[in-house]
mmCIF file of C-alpha atoms and ligand atoms in Angstrom:
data_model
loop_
_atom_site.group_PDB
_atom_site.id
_atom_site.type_symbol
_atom_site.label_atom_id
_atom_site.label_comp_id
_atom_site.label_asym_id
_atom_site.label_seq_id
_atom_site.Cartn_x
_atom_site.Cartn_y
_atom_site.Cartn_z
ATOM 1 C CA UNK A 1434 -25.618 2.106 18.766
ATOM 2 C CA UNK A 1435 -26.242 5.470 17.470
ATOM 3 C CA UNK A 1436 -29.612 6.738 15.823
ATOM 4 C CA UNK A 1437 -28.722 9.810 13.847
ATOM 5 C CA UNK A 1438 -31.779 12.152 13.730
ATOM 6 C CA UNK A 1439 -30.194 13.092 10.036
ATOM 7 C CA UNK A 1440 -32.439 11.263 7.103
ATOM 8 C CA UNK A 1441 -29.728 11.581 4.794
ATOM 9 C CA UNK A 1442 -27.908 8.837 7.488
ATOM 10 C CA UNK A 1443 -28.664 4.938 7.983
ATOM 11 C CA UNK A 1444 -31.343 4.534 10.354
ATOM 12 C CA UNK A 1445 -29.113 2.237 13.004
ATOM 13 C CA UNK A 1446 -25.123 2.878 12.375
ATOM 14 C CA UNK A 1447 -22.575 1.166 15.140
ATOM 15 C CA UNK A 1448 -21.125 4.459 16.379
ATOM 16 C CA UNK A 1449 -18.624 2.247 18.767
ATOM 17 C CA UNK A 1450 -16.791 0.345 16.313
ATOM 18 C CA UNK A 1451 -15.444 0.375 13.016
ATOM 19 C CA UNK A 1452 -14.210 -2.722 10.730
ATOM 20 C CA UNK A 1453 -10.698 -2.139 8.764
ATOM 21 C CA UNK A 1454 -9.799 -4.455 5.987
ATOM 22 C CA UNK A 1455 -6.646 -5.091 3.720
ATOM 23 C CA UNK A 1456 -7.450 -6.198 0.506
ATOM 24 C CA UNK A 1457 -5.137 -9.036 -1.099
ATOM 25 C CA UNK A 1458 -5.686 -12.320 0.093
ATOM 26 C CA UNK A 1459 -8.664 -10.658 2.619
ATOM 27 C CA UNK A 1460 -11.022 -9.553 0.220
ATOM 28 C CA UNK A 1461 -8.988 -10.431 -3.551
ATOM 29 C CA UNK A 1462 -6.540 -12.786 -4.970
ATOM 30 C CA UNK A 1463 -5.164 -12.261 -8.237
ATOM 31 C CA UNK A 1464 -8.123 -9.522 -9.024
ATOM 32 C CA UNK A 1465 -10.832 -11.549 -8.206
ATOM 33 C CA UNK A 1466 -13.118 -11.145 -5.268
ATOM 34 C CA UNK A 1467 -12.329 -14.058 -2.619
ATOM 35 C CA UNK A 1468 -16.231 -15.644 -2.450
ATOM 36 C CA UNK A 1469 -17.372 -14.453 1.253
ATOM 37 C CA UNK A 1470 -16.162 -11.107 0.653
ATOM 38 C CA UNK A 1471 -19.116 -10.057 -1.198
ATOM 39 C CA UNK A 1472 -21.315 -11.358 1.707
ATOM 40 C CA UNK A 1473 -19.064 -10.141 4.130
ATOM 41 C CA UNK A 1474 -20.054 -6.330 2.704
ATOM 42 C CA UNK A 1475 -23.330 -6.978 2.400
ATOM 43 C CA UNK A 1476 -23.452 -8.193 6.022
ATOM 44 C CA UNK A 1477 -21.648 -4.783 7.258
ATOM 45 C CA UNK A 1478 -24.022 -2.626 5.174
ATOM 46 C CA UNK A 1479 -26.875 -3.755 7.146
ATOM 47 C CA UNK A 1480 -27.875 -7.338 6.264
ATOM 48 C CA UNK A 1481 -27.019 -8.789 9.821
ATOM 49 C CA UNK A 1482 -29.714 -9.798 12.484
ATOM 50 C CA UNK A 1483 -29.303 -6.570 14.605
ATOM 51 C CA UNK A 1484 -29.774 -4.362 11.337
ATOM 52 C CA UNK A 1485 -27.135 -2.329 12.026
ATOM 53 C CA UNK A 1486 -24.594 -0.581 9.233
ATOM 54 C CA UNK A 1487 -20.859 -0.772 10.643
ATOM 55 C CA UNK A 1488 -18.443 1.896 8.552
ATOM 56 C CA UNK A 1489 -15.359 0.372 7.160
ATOM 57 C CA UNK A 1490 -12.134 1.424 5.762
ATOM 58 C CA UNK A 1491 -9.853 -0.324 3.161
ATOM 59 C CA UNK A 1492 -5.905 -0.549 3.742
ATOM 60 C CA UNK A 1493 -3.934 -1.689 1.575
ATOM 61 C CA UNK A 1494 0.070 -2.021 0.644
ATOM 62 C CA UNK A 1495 -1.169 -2.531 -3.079
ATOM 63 C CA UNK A 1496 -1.184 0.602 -5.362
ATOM 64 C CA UNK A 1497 -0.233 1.795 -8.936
ATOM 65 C CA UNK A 1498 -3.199 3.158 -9.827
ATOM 66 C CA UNK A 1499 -5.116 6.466 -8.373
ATOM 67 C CA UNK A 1500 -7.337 5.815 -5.081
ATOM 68 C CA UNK A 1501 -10.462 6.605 -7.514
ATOM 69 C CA UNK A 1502 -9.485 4.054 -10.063
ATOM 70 C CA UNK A 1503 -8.127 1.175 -7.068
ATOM 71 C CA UNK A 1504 -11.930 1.865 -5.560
ATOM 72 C CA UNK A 1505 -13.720 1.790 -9.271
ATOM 73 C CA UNK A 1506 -12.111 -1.570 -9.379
ATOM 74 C CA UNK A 1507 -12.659 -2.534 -5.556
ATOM 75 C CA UNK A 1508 -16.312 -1.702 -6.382
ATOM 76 C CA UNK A 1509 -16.781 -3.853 -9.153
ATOM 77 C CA UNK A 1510 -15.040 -6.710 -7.122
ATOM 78 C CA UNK A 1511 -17.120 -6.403 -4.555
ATOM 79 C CA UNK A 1512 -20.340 -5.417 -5.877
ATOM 80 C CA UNK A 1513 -19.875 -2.004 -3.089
ATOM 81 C CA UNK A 1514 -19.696 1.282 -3.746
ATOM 82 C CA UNK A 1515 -16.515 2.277 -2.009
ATOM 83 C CA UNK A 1516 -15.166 5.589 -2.496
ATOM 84 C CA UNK A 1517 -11.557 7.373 -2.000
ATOM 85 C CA UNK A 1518 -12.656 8.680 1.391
ATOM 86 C CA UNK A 1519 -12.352 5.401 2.581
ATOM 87 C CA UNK A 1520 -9.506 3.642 1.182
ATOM 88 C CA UNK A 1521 -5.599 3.864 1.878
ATOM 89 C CA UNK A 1522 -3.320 2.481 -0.814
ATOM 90 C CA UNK A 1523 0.809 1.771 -0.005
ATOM 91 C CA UNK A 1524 1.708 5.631 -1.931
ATOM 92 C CA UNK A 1525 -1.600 7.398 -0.447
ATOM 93 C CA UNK A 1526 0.781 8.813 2.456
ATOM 94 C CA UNK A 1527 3.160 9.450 0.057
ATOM 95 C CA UNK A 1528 1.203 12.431 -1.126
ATOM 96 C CA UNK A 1529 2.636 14.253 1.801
ATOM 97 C CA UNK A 1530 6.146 14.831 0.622
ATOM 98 C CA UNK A 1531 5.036 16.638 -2.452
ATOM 99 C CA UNK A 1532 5.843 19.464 -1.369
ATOM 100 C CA UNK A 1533 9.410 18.563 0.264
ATOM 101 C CA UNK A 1534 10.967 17.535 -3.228
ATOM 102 C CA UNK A 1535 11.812 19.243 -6.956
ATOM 103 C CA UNK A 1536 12.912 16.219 -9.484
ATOM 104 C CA UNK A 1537 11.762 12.378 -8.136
ATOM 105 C CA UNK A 1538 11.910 9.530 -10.253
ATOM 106 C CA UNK A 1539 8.817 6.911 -9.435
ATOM 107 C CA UNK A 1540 8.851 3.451 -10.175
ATOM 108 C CA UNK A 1541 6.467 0.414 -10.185
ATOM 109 C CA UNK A 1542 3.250 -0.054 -12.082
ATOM 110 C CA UNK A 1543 1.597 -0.107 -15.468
ATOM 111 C CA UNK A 1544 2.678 2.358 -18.619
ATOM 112 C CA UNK A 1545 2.468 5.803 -17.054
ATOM 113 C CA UNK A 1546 0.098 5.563 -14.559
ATOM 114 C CA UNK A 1547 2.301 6.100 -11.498
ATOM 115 C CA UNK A 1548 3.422 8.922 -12.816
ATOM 116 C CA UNK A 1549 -0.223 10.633 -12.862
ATOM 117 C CA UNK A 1550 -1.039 9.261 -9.512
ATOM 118 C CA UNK A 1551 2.195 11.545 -7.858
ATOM 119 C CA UNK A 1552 1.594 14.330 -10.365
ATOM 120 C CA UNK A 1553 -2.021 13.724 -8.924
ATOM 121 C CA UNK A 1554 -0.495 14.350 -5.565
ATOM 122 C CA UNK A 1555 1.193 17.629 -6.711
ATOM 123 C CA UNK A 1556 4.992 15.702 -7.397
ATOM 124 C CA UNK A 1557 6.468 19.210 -9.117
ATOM 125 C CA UNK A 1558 8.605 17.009 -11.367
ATOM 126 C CA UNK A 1559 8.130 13.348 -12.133
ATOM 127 C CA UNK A 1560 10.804 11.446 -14.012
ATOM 128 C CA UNK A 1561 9.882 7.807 -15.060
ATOM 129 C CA UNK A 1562 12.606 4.708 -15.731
ATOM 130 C CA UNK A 1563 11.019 4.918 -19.326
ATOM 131 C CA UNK A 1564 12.183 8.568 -20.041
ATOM 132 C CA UNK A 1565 15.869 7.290 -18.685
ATOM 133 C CA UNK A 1566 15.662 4.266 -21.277
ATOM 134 C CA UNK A 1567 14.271 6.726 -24.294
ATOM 135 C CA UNK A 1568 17.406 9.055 -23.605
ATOM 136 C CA UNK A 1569 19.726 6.567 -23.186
ATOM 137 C CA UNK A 1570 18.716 3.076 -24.221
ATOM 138 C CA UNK A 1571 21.918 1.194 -23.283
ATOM 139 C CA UNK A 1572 21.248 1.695 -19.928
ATOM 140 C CA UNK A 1573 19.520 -1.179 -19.377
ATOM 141 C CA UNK A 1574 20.787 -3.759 -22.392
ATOM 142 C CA UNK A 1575 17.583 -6.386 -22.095
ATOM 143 C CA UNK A 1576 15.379 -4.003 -22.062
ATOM 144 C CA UNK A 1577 13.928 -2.112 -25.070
ATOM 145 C CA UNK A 1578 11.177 0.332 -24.756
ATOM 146 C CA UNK A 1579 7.555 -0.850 -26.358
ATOM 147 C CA UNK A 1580 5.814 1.439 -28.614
ATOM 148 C CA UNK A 1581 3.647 2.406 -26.184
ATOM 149 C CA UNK A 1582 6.270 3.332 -23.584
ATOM 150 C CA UNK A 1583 8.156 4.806 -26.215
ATOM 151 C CA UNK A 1584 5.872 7.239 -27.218
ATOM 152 C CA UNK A 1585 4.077 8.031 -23.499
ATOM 153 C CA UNK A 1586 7.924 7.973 -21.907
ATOM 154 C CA UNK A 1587 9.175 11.723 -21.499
ATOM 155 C CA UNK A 1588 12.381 13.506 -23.679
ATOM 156 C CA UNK A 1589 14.722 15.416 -21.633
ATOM 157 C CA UNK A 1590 18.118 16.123 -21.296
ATOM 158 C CA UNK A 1591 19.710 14.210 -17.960
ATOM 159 C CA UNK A 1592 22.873 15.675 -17.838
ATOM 160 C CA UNK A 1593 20.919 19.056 -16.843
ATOM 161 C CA UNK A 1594 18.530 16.796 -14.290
ATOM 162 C CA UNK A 1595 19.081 16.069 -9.940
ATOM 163 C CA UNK A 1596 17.293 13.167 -9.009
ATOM 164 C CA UNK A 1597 16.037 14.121 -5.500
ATOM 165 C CA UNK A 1598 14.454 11.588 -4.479
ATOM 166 C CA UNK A 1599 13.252 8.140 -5.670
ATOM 167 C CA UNK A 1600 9.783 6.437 -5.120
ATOM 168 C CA UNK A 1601 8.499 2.928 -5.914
ATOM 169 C CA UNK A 1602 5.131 3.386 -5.692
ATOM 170 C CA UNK A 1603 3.958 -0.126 -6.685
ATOM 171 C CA UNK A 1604 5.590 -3.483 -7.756
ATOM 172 C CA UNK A 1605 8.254 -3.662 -10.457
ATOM 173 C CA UNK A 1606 7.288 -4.659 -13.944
ATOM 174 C CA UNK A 1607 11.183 -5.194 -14.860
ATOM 175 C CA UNK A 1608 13.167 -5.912 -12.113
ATOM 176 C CA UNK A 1609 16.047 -5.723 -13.858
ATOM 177 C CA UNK A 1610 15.818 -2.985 -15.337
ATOM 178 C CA UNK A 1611 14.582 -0.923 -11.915
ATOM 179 C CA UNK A 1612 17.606 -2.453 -10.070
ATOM 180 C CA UNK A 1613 20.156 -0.663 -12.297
ATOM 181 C CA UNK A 1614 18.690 2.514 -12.627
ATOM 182 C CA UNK A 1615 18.145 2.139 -8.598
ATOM 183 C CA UNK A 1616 21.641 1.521 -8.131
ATOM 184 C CA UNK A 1617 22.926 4.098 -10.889
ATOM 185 C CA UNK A 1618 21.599 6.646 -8.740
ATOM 186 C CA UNK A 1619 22.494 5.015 -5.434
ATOM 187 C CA UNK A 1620 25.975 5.282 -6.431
ATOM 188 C CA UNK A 1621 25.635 8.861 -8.536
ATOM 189 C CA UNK A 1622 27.129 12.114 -7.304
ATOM 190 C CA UNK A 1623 23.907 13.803 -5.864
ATOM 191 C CA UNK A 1624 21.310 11.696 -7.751
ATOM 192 C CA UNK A 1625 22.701 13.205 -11.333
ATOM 193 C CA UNK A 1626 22.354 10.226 -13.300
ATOM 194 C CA UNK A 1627 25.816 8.807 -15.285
ATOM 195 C CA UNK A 1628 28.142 10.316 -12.236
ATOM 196 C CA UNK A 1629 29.471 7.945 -10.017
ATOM 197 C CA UNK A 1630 30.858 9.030 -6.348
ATOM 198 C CA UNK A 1631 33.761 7.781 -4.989
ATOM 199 C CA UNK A 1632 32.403 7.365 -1.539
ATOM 200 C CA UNK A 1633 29.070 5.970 -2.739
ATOM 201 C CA UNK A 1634 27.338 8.083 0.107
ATOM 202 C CA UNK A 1635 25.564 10.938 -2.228
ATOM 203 C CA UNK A 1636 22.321 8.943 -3.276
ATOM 204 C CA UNK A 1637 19.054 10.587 -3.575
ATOM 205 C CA UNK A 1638 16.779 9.060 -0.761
ATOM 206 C CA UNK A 1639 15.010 5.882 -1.721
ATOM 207 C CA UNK A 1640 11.173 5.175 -0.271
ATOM 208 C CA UNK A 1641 8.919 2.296 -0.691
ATOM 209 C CA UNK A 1642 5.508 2.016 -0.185
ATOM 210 C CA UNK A 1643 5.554 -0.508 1.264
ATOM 211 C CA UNK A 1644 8.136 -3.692 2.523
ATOM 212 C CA UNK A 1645 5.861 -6.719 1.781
ATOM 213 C CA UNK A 1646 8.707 -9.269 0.609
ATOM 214 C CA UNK A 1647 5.501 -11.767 -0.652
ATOM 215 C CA UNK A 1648 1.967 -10.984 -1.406
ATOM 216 C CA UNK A 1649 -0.938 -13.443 -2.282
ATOM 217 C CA UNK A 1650 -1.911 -13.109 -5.548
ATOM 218 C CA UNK A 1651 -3.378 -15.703 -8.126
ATOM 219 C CA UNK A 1652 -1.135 -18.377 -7.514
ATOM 220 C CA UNK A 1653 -1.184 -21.375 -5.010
ATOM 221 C CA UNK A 1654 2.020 -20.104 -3.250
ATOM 222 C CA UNK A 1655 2.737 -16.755 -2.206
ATOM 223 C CA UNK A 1656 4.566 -14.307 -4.597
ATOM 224 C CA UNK A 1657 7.377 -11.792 -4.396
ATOM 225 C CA UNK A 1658 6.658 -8.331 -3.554
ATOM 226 C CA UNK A 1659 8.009 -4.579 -3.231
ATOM 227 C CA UNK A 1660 10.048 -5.944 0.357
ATOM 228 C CA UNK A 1661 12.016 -8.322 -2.162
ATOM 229 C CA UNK A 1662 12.888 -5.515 -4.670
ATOM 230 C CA UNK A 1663 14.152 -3.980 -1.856
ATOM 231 C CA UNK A 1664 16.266 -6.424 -0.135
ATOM 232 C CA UNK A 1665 17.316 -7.096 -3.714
ATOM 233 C CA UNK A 1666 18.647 -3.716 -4.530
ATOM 234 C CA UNK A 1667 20.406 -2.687 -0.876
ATOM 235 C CA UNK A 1668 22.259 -6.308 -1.057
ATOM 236 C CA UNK A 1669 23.738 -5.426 -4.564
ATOM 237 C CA UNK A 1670 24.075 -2.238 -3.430
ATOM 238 C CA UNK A 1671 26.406 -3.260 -0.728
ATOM 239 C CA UNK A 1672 28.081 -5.922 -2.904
ATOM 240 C CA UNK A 1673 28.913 -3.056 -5.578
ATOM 241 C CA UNK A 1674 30.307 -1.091 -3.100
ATOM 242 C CA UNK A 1675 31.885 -3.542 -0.505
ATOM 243 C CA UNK A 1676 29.889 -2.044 2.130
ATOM 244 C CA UNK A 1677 31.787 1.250 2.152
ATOM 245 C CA UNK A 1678 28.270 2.901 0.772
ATOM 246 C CA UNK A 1679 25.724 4.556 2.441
ATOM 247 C CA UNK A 1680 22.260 4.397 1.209
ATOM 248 C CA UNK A 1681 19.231 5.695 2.907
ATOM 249 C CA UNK A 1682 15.751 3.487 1.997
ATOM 250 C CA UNK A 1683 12.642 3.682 3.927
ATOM 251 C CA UNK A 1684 9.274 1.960 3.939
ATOM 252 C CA UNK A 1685 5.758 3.598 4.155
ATOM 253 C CA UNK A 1686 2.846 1.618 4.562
ATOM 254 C CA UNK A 1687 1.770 -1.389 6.873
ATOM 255 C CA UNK A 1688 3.057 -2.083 9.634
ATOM 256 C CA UNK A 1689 4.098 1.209 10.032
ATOM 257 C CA UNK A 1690 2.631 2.940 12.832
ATOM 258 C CA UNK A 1691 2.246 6.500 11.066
ATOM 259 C CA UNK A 1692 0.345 4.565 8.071
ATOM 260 C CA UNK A 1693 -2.133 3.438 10.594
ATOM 261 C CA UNK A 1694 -2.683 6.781 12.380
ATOM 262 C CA UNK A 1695 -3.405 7.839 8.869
ATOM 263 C CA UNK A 1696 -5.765 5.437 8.314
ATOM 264 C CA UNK A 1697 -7.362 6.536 11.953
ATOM 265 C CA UNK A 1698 -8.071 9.884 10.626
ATOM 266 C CA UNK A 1699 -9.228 8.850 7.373
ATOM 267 C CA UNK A 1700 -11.410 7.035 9.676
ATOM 268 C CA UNK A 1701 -12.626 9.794 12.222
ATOM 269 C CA UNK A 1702 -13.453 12.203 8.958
ATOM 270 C CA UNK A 1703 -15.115 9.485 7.250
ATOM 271 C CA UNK A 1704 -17.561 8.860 9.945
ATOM 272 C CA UNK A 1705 -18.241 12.372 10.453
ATOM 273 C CA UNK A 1706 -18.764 13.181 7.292
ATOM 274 C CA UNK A 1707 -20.818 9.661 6.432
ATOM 275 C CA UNK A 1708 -22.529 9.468 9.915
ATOM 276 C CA UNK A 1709 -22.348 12.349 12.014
ATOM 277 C CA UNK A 1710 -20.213 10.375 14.434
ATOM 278 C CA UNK A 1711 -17.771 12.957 15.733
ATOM 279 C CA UNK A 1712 -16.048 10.387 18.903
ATOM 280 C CA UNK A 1713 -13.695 8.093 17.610
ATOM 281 C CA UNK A 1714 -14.263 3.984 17.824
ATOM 282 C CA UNK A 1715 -13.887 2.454 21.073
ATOM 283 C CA UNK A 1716 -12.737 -0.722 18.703
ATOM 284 C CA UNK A 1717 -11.184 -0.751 15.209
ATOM 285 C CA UNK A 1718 -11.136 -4.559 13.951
ATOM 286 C CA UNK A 1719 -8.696 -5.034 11.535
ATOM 287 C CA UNK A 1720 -8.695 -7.654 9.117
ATOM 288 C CA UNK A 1721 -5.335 -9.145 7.436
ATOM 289 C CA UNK A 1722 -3.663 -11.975 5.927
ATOM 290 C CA UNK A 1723 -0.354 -11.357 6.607
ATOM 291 C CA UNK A 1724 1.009 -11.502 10.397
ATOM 292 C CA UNK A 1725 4.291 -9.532 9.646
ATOM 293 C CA UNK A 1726 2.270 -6.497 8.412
ATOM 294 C CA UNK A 1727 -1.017 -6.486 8.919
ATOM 295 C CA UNK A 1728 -1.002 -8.411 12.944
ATOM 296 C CA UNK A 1729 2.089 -6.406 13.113
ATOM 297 C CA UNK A 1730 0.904 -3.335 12.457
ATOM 298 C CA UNK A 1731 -2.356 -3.526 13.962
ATOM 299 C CA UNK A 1732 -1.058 -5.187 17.679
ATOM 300 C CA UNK A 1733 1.789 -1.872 17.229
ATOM 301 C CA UNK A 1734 -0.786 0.850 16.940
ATOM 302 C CA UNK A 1735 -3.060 -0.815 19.675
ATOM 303 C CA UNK A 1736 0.061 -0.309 22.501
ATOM 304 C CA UNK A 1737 0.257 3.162 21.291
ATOM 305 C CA UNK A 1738 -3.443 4.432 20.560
ATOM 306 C CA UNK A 1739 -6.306 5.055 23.091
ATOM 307 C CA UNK A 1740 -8.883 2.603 21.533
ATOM 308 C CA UNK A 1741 -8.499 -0.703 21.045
ATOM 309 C CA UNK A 1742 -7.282 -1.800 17.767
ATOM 310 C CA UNK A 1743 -8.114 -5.773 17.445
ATOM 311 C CA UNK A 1744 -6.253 -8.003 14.754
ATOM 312 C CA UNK A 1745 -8.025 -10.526 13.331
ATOM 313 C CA UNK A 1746 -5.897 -13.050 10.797
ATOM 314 C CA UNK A 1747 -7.354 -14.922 8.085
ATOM 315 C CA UNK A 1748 -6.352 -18.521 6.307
ATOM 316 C CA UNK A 1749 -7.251 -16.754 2.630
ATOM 317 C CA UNK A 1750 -4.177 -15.626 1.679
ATOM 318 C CA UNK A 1751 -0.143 -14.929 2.983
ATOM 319 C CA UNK A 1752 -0.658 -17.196 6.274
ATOM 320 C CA UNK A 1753 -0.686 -20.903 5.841
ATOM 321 C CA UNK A 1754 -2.815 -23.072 8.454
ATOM 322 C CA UNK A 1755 -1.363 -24.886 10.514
ATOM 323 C CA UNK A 1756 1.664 -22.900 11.109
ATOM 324 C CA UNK A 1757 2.958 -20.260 13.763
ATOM 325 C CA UNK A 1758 2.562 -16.885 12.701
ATOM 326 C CA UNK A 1759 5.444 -14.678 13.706
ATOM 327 C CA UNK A 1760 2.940 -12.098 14.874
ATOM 328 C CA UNK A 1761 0.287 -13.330 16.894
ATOM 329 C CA UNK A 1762 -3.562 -11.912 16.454
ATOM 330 C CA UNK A 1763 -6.669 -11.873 19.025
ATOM 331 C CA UNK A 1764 -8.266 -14.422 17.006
ATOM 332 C CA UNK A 1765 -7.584 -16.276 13.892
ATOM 333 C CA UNK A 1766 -11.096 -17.008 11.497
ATOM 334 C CA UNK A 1767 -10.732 -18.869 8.325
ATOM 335 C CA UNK A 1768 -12.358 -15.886 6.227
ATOM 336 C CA UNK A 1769 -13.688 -12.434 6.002
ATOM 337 C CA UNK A 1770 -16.948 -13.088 6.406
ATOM 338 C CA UNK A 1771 -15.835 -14.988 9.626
ATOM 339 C CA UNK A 1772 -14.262 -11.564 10.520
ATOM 340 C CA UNK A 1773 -17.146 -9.701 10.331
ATOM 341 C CA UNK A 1774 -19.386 -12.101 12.192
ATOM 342 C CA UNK A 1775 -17.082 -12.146 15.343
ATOM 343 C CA UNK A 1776 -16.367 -8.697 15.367
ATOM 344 C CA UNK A 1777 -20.046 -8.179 15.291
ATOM 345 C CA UNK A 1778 -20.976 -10.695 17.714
ATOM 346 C CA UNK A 1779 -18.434 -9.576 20.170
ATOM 347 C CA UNK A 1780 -19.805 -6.135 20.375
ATOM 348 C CA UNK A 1781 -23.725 -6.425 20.225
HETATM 349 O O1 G3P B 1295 1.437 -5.474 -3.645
HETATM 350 C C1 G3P B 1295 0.370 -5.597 -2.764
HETATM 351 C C2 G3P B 1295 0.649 -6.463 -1.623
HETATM 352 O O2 G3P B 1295 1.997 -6.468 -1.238
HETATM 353 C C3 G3P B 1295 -0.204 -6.357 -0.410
HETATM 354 O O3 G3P B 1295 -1.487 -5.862 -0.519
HETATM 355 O O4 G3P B 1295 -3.805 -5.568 0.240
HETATM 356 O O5 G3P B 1295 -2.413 -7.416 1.171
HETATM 357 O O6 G3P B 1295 -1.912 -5.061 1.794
HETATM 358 P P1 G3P B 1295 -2.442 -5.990 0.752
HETATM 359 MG MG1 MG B 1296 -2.965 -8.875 2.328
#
């Protein structure tokens, strides 16, 4: 336990471990905090027997808004101020290919607000499925426009336009609708939209954020996520061109090992600049509800890192009591608060 001379720091922060937490079906389900969330916080800001305040991260696959409105909300939720220097959303990484690409068109989300988030990240030009429909509103034949989209969607000429890459930055409002303009370019000469190739092996790059197939959300059961969409579109993809195609898809967030790396610097500066801790954590405890990303993830980056990265799997949300999960954790608890409590326990 450190005690930072600094007054502007907590008087007693854990300087050798750090808490982690994904957020749906750990801390939310269907945008409402799970109950011993809010005590959870309250117990890692200092309201534990040993008075200690442990710094946390969030990491989520969830995303379609910017990281300062996702933490606004996660705030509220919680009844924590959490800010963008410690939360990771499924596209946060995605920032870093900015730079590598001119046109992209980015999918997923509410109205326009994808869209801001990568022009946020410095995206040079940011194409939407709604300014495809507004130009050319047979492409998809269910699927009209609302007012809204109509008049926030972009006008531009796509016979001029190279789709360089694609990014779904959060879950599909119309499937449908995605799908085709997906596979359009898929099969396109070179990403230019309303060219077909004859080898189907010219298709802009296609990246997810991340490949949950189900999520816990509101419902009782489990609900289909960005991994679905995915399978979805490279099975029709294959059927459309009898498997003479070639597309290239790949998937950022958890469990990918880069994603958490990133989230272990993210860590190491938010501790500095919080705490004054400049060493990293001799323990990360994550917390997750889904064993094939979170447990997968977590028990991945602990064979590679020099820490220890410890999984922890709660019964709130993705797994089910009672069954096997495919990725086993260091301990299953029934909740966060649960989490918290053993991680703490274990160290003091
Ligand atoms: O769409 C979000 C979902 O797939 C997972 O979010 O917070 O459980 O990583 P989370
Ligand atoms: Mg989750």
């Amino acid at each position: 336990i450190d005690s930072p001379s600094s007054p502007a720091t907590p008087a007693t922060v854990a300087d050798s471990f750090v808490f982690a937490f994904d957020i749906d079906g750990v801390l939310v389900r269907g945008g409402k905090a799970i109950p011993e969330a809010i005590q959870a916080m309250k117990v890692l800001n200092g309201e534990n027997e040993f008075g200690i305040h442990v710094p946390h991260i969030f990491l989520t696959n969830g995303g379609g808004k910017s990281e300062e409105e996702r933490c606004r909300d996660l705030s509220r939720q919680l009844q924590q101020d959490i800010r963008p220097g410690q939360f990771i959303c499924g596209h946060t990484p995605m920032r870093e290919m900015a730079a590598k690409y001119g046109t992209v068109l980015v999918i997923g989300g509410e109205g326009e607000k994808c869209r801001e988030v990568a022009e946020g990240y410095g995206f040079k030009d940011v194409v939407t499925p709604g300014d495809i429909i507004k130009h050319d509103s047979a492409t998809t034949p269910f699927r009209r426009l609302t007012a809204e989209e109509h008049a926030n969607s972009r006008v531009r000429d796509f016979d001029d336009v190279t789709i360089d890459a694609v990014f779904v930055f959060a879950d599909s409002r119309d499937w449908a609708g995605d799908i085709q303009i997906m596979l359009d370019l898929a099969m396109s000469q070179g990403g230019r939209l309303c060219t077909r190739s004859s080898t189907f092996d010219q298709g802009p790059p296609f990246y997810f954020s991340h490949n949950d197939v189900v999520w816990s959300a509101a419902h009782e059961h489990v609900r289909l996520g960005m991994g679905a969409l995915r399978r979805m579109f490279e099975v029709t993809f294959d059927d459309l061109t009898h498997g003479r195609g070639k597309l290239t898809t790949h998937a950022f967030g958890k469990p990918q090992v880069p994603t958490f790396e990133f989230a272990s610097r993210l860590m190491t500066q938010w501790r500095r600049s919080q705490h004054g801790i400049a060493d990293a954590p001799q323990t990360v405890y994550f917390v997750g509800d889904t064993p094939e990303s979170d447990i997968r993830g977590t028990n991945a980056v602990n064979q590679k890192a020099d820490n220890d990265w410890y999984s922890i799997l709660v019964k709130t949300g993705v797994y089910q009591d009672g069954t096997e999960p495919a990725f086993k954790p260091r301990v299953t608890v029934d909740n966060v608060l649960d989490a918290v409590n053993h991680g703490i326990q274990r160290e003091m």
